[in-house]
Short mmCIF file of C-alpha atoms in Angstrom, two decimals:
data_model
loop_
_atom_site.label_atom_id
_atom_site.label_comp_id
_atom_site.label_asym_id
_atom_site.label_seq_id
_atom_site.Cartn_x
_atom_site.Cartn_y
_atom_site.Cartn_z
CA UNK A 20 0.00 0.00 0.00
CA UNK A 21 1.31 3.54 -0.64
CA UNK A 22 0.02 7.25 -1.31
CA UNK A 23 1.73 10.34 -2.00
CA UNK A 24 -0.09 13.58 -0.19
CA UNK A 25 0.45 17.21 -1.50
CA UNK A 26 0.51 19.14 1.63
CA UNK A 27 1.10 22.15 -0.55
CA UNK A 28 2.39 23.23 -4.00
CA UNK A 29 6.04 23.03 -2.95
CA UNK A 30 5.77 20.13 -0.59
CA UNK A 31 4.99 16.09 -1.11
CA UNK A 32 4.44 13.59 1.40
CA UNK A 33 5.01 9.91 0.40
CA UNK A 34 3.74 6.78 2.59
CA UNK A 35 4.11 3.12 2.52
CA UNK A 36 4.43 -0.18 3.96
CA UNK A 37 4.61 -3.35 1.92
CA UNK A 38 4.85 -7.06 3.65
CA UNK A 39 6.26 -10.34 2.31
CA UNK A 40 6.74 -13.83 2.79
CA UNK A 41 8.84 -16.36 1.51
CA UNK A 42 8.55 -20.24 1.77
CA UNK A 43 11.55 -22.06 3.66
CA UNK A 44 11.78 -18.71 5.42
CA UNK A 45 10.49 -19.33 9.00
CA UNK A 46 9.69 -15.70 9.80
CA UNK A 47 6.04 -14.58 8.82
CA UNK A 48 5.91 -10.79 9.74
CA UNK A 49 7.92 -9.35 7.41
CA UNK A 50 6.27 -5.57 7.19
CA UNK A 51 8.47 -2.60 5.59
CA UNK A 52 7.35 0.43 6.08
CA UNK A 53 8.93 3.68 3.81
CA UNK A 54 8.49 7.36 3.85
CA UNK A 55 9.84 10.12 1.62
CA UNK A 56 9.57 14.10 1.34
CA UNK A 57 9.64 16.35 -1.70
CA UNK A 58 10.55 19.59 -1.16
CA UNK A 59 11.12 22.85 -3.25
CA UNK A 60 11.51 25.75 -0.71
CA UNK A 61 11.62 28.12 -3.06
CA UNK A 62 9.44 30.50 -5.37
CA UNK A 63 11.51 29.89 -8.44
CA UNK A 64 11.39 25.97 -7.85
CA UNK A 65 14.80 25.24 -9.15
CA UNK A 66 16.03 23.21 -6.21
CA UNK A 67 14.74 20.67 -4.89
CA UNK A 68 15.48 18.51 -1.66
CA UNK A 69 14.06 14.88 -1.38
CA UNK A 70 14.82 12.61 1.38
CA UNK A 71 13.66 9.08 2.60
CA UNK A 72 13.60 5.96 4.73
CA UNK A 73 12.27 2.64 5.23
CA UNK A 74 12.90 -1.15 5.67
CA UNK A 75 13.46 -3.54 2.93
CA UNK A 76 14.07 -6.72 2.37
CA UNK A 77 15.93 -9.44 0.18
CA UNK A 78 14.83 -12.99 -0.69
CA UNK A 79 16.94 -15.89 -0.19
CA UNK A 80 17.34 -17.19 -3.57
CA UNK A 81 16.39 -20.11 -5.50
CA UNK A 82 20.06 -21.22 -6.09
CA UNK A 83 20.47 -21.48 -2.35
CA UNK A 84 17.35 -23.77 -1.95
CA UNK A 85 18.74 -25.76 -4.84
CA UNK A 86 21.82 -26.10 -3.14
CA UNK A 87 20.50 -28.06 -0.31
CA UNK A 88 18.59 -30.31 -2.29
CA UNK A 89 21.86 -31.45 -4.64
CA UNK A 90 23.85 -31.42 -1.81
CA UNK A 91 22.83 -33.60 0.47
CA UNK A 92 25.70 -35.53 1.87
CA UNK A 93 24.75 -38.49 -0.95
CA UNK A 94 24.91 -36.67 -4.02
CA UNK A 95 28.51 -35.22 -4.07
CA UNK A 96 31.63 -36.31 -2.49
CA UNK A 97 34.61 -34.61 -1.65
CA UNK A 98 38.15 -35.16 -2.32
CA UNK A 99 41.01 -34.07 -0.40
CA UNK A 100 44.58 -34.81 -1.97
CA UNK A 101 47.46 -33.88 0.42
CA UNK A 102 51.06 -32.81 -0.69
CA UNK A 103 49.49 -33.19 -4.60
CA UNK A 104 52.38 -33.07 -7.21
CA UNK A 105 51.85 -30.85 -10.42
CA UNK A 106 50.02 -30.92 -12.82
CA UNK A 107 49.40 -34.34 -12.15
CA UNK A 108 48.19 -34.86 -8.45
CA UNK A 109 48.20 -37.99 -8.50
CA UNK A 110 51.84 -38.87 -9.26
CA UNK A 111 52.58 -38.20 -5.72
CA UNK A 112 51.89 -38.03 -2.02
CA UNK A 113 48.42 -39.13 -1.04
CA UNK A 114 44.85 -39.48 -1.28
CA UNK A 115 42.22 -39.23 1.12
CA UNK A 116 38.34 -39.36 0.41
CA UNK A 117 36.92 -37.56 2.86
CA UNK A 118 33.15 -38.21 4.83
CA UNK A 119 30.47 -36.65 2.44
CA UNK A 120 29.46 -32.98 3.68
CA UNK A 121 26.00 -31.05 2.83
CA UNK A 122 24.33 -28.28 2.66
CA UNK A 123 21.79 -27.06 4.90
CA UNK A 124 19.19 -24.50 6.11
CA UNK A 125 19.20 -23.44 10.02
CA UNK A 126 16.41 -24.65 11.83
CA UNK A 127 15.21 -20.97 12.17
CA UNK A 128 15.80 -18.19 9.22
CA UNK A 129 15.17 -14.38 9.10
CA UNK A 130 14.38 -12.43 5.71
CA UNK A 131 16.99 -10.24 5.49
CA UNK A 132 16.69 -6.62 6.46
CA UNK A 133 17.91 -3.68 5.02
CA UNK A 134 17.13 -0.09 6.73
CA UNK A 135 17.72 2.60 4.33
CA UNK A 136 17.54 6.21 4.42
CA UNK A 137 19.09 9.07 1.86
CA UNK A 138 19.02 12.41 1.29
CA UNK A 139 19.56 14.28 -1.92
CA UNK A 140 19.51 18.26 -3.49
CA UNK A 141 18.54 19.15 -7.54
CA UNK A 142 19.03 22.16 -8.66
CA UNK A 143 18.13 23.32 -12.37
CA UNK A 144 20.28 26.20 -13.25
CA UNK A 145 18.43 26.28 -16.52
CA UNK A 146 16.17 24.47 -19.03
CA UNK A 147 19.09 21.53 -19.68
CA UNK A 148 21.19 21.84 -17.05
CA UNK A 149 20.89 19.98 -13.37
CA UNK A 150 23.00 19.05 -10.51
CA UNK A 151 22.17 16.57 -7.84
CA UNK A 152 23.92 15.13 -5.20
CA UNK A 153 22.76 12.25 -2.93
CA UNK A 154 23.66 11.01 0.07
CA UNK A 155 22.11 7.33 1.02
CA UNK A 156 23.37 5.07 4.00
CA UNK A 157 21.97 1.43 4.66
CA UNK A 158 22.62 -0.94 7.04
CA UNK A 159 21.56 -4.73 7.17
CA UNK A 160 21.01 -7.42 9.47
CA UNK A 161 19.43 -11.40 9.37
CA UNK A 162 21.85 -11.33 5.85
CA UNK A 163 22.32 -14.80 5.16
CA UNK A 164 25.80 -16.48 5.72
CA UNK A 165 26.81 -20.04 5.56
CA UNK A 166 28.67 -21.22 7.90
CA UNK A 167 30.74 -24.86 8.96
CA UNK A 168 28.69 -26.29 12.41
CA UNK A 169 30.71 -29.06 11.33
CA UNK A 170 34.29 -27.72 12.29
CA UNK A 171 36.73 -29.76 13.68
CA UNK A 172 37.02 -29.24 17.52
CA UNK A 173 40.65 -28.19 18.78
CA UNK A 174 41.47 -32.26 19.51
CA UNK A 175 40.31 -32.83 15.32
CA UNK A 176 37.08 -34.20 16.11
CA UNK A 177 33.91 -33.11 14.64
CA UNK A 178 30.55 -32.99 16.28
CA UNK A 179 29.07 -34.93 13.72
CA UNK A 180 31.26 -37.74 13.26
CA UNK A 181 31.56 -39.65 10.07
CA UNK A 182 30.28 -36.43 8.30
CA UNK A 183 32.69 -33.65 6.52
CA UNK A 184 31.76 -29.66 5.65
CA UNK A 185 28.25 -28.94 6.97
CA UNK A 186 27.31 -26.04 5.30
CA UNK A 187 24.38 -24.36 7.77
CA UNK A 188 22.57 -21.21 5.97
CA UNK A 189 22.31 -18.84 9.32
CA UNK A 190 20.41 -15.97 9.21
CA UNK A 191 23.73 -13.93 11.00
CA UNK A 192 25.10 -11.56 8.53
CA UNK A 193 25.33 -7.69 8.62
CA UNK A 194 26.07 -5.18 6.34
CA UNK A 195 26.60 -1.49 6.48
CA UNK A 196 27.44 1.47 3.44
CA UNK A 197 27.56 5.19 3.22
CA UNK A 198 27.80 6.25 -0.37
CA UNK A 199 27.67 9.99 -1.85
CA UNK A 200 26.87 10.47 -5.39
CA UNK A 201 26.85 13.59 -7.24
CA UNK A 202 25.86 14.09 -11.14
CA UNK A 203 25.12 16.66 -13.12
CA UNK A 204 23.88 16.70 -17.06
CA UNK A 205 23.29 19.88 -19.56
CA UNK A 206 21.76 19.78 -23.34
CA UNK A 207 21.92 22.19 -25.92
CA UNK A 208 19.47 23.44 -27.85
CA UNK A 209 17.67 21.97 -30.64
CA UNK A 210 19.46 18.42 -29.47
CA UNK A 211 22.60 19.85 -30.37
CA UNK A 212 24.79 18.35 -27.86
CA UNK A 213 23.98 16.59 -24.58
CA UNK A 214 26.75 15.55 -21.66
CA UNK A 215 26.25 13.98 -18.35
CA UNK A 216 27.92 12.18 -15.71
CA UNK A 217 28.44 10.97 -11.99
CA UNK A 218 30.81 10.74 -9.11
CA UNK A 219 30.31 7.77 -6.71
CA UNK A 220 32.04 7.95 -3.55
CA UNK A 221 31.35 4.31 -1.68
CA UNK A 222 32.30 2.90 1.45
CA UNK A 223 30.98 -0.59 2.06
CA UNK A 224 31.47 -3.53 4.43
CA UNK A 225 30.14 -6.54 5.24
CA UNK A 226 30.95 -9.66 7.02
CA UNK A 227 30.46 -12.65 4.03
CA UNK A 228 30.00 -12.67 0.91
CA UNK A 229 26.85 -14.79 0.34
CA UNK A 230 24.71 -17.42 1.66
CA UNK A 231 27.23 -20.44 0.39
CA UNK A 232 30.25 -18.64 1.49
CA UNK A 233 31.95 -20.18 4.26
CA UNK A 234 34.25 -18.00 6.94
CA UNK A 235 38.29 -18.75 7.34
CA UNK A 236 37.20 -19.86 10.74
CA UNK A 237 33.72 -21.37 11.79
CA UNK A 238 34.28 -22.22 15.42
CA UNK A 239 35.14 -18.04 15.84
CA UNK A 240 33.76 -16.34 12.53
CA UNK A 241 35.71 -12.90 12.71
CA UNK A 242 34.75 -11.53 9.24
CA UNK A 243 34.05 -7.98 8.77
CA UNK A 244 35.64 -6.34 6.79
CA UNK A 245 35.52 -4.50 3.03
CA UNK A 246 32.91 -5.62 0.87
CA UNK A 247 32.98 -7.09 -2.55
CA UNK A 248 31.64 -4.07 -4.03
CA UNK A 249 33.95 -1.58 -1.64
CA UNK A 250 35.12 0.45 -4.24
CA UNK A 251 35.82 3.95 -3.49
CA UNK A 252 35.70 5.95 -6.67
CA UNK A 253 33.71 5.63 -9.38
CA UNK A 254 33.69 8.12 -12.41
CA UNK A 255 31.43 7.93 -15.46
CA UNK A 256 30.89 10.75 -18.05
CA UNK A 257 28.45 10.25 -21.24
CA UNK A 258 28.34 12.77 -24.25
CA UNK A 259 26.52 13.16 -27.51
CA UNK A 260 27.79 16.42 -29.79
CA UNK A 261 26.44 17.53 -33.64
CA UNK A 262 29.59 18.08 -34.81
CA UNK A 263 27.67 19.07 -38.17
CA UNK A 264 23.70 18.90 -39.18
CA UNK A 265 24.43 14.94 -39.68
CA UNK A 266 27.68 14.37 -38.09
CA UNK A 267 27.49 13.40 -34.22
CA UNK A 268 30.05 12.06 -32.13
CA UNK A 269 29.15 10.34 -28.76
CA UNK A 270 31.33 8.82 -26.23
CA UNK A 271 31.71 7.44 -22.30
CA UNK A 272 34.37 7.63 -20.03
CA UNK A 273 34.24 4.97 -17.11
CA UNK A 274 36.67 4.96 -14.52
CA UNK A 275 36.68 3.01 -10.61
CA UNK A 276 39.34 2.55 -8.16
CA UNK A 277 40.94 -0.44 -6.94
CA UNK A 278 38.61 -3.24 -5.59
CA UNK A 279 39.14 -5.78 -2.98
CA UNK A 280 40.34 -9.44 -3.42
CA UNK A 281 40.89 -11.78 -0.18
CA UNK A 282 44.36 -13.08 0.88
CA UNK A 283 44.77 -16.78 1.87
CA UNK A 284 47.67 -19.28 2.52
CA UNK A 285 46.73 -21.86 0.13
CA UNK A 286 46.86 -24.58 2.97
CA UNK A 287 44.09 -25.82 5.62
CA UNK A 288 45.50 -24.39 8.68
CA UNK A 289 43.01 -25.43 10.91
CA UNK A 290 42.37 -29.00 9.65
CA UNK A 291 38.60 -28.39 8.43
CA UNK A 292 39.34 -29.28 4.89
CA UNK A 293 38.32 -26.08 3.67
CA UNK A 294 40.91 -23.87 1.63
CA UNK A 295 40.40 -20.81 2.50
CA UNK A 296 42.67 -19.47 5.85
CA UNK A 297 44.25 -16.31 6.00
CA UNK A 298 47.51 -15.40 7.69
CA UNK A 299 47.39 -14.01 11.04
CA UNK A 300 46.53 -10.60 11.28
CA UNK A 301 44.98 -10.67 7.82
CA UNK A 302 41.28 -9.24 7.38
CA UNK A 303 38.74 -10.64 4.96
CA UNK A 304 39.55 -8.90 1.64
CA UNK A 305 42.46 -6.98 2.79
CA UNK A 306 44.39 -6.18 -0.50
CA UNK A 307 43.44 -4.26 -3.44
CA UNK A 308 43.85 -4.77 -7.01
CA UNK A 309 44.20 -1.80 -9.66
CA UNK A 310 41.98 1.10 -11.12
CA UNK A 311 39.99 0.64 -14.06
CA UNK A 312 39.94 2.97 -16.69
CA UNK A 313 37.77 2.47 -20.30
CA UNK A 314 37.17 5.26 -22.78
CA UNK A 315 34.91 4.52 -25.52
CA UNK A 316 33.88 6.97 -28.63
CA UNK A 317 31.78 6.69 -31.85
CA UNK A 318 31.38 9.07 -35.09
CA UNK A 319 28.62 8.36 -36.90
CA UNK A 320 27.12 10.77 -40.59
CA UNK A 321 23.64 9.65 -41.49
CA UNK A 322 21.70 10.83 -44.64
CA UNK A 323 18.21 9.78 -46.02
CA UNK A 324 15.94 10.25 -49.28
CA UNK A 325 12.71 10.59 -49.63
CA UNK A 326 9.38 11.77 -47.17
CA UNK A 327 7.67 9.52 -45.23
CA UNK A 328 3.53 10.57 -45.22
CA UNK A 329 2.36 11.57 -41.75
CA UNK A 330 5.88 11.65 -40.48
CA UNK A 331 4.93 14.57 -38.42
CA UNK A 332 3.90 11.99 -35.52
CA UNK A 333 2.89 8.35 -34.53
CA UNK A 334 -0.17 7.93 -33.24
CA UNK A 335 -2.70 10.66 -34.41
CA UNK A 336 -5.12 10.76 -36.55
CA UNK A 337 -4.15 8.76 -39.66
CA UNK A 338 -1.05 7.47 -37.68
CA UNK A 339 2.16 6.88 -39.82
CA UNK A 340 4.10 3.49 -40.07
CA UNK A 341 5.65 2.10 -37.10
CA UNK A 342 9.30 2.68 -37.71
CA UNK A 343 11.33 -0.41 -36.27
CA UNK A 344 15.04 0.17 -35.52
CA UNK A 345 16.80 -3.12 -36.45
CA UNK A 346 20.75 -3.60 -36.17
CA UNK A 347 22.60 -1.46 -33.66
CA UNK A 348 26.44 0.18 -33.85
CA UNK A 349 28.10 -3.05 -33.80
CA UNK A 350 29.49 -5.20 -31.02
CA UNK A 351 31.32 -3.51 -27.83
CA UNK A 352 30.13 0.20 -29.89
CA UNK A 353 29.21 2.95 -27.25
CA UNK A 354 25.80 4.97 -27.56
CA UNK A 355 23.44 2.52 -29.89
CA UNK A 356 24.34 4.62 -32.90
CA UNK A 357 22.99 8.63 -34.02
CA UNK A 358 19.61 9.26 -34.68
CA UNK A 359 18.13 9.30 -38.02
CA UNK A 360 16.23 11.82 -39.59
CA UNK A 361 12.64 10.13 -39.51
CA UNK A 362 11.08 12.61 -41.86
CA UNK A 363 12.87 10.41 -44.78
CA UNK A 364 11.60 7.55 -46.12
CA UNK A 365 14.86 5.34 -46.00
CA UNK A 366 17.83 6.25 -43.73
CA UNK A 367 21.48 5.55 -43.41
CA UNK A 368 24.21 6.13 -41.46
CA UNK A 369 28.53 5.12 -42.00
CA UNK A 370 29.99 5.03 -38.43
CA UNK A 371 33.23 4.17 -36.51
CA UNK A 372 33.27 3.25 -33.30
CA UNK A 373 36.27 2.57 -30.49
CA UNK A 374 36.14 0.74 -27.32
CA UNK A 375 38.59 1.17 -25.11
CA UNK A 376 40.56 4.01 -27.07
CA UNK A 377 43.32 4.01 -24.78
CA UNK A 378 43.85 0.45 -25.12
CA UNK A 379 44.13 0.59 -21.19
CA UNK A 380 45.69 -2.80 -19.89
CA UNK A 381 42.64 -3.31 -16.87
CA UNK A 382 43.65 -5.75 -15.08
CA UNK A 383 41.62 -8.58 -12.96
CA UNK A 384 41.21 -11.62 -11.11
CA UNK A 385 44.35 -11.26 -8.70
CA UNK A 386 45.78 -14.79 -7.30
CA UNK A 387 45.56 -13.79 -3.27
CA UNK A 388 47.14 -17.18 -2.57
CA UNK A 389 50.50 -16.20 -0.80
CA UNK A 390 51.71 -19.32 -1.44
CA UNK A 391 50.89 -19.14 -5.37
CA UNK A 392 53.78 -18.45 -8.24
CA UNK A 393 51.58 -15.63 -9.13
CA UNK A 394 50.54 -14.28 -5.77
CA UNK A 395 49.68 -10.62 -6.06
CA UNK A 396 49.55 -10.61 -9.87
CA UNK A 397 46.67 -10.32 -12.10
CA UNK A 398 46.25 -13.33 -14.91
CA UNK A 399 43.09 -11.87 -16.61
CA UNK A 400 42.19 -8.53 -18.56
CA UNK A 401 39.04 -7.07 -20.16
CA UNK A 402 40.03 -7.01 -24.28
CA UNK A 403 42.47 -4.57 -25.88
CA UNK A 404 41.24 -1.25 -28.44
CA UNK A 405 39.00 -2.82 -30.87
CA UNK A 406 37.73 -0.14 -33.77
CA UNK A 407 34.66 -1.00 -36.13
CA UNK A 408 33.72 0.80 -39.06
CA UNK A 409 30.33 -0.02 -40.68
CA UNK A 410 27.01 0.81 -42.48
CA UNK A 411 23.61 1.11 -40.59
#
């Protein structure tokens, strides 16, 4: 249920609350109620504040379900080979087959909760031309995390003997992020040019990284820390110019700051046959790779021949033909390609388009296994300048 109420000209109330349930999720009263305000203070209405809050929540998904119904401790075995030789494991030291694990949901789960609240200004310094910035802050709770109620005690038994990994879903997690974004965007007239863009500032932690994930220690989870998506500066600027009355060049500029990847020693340290300890003193995603940078432009001239009947509009009276826009500006192309002029009867339109014009080596996927080769290094990267020229 919601309603928005106009307490006056300049000022908007908005009111909600919305309720859900989910099966395999035990609890039933999930209500979310949201507010939000709409104000514009003054008489020339240019600026605008706007400001909200309210309770949310996430599903568990269907993957995680499906989880515990493959893995069931019958299904799927695990193998553990110690002191394996490369790249055959086999050729030495030994094998061990270890108990069959599972998956599992706790006895008792919580939707997850998310409470939300932001704040934001717009101002319109003219007809095209805006500024906003936005500040928004949420903080979660009940976030699912998996966790091992299976660990091995300090004296290597487990509580469940004759069983390996037992993967319990726990309603346990929490979150928390403060992010800042500001963006502006200005046109021209008469569609001559248009430019926009946005400045994400982002600090985000968390303490797992999804339902399945399991923690370098179960018997004393200690896990907060950056989040996957902890990335602190984010950059993105769009543009679309006439050069001339059927020349336009349009382009984006994307550019983020290091993310976080998690450091590990390659070895079970603590004998629960899960790969995924950290050295001492080492947080959960600790290190950082490299920015990101990825520039991407497109020139495109169109030109057309003869008039198309009614193509004042679509719609009215009479209507005229339903134009269909087939084909796009070719693969990896920024912007979907300049408009054509649908007064004509047939259109075209040569372009060339660049991705990643600065053939910027971005690099991914860093090894954070300290006992690697390639520990610290990067093996992957997005694909190098790649320039199209074609007909439309």
């Amino acid at each position: 249920m919601q309603d928005d109420f106009r307490v006056r000209k300049d000022l908007t109330l908005s009111f909600g609350v919305r309720h859900e349930v989910q099966q395999y999720v035990d609890s039933v009263w999930n209500l979310a109620p949201r507010g939000g305000v709409a104000w514009s203070p003054f008489r020339s209405g240019k600026t605008t504040f706007r400001g909200g809050a309210g309770i949310f929540y996430n599903w568990m998904d269907a993957s995680v379900y499906e989880e515990t119904l493959q893995v069931d401790g019958r299904r799927v075995q695990d193998v553990v080979v110690f002191n394996p030789s490369y790249p055959d494991p086999w050729l030495s030291g030994s094998s061990q087959v270890q108990p069959s694990g599972r998956v599992q949901l706790a006895d008792h789960l919580d939707m997850p909760t998310l409470r939300q609240a932001s704040f934001g200004v717009e101002h319109a310094f003219s007809q095209g031309t805006r500024l906003n910035a936005t500040y928004r802050f949420r903080d979660g709770e009940h976030l699912l995390r998996g966790r091992n109620v299976n660990a091995p005690r300090p004296d290597g038994t487990r509580p469940e003997p004759g069983v390996g990994t037992v993967t319990e879903v726990q309603s346990i997690g929490e979150s928390r992020s403060h992010q800042l974004v500001v963006g502006f965007n200005t046109a021209g007239p008469n569609q001559r040019f248009f430019v926009g863009g946005n400045y994400t500032l982002t600090f985000s932690r968390d303490d797992g990284a999804g339902a399945l994930s399991l923690p370098a220690d179960s018997i004393t989870p200690d896990e907060w820390g950056p989040a996957n998506d902890d990335v602190r500066h984010r950059l993105g600027v769009f543009f679309n110019v006439r050069l001339l009355n059927s020349l336009r060049l349009g382009g984006n500029l994307r550019a983020e700051s290091a993310p976080p990847y998690n450091v590990t020693t390659g070895r079970d340290d603590n004998g629960d046959s899960i790969f995924n300890d950290r050295p001492a003193g080492v947080g959960r995603n600790s290190a950082r790779g490299d920015n990101y940078v990825d520039l991407n432009l497109r020139l495109g001239y169109s030109f057309g021949f003869g008039t198309r009947k009614n193509a004042g509009g679509q719609g009215g009276p009479g209507g005229g033909p339903v134009v269909m826009r087939m084909g796009g500006g070719g693969r990896g192309g920024p912007g979907g390609g300049g408009p054509f002029d649908r007064s004509k009867l047939v259109g075209f339109e040569v372009y060339v388009s660049a991705s990643n014009v600065l053939n910027t080596v971005n690099f991914a996927g860093y090894s954070g296994v300290i006992t690697a080769p390639l520990f610290g290094q990067p093996p992957n990267a997005p694909a190098p300048r790649r320039v199209e020229l074609g007909p439309r």
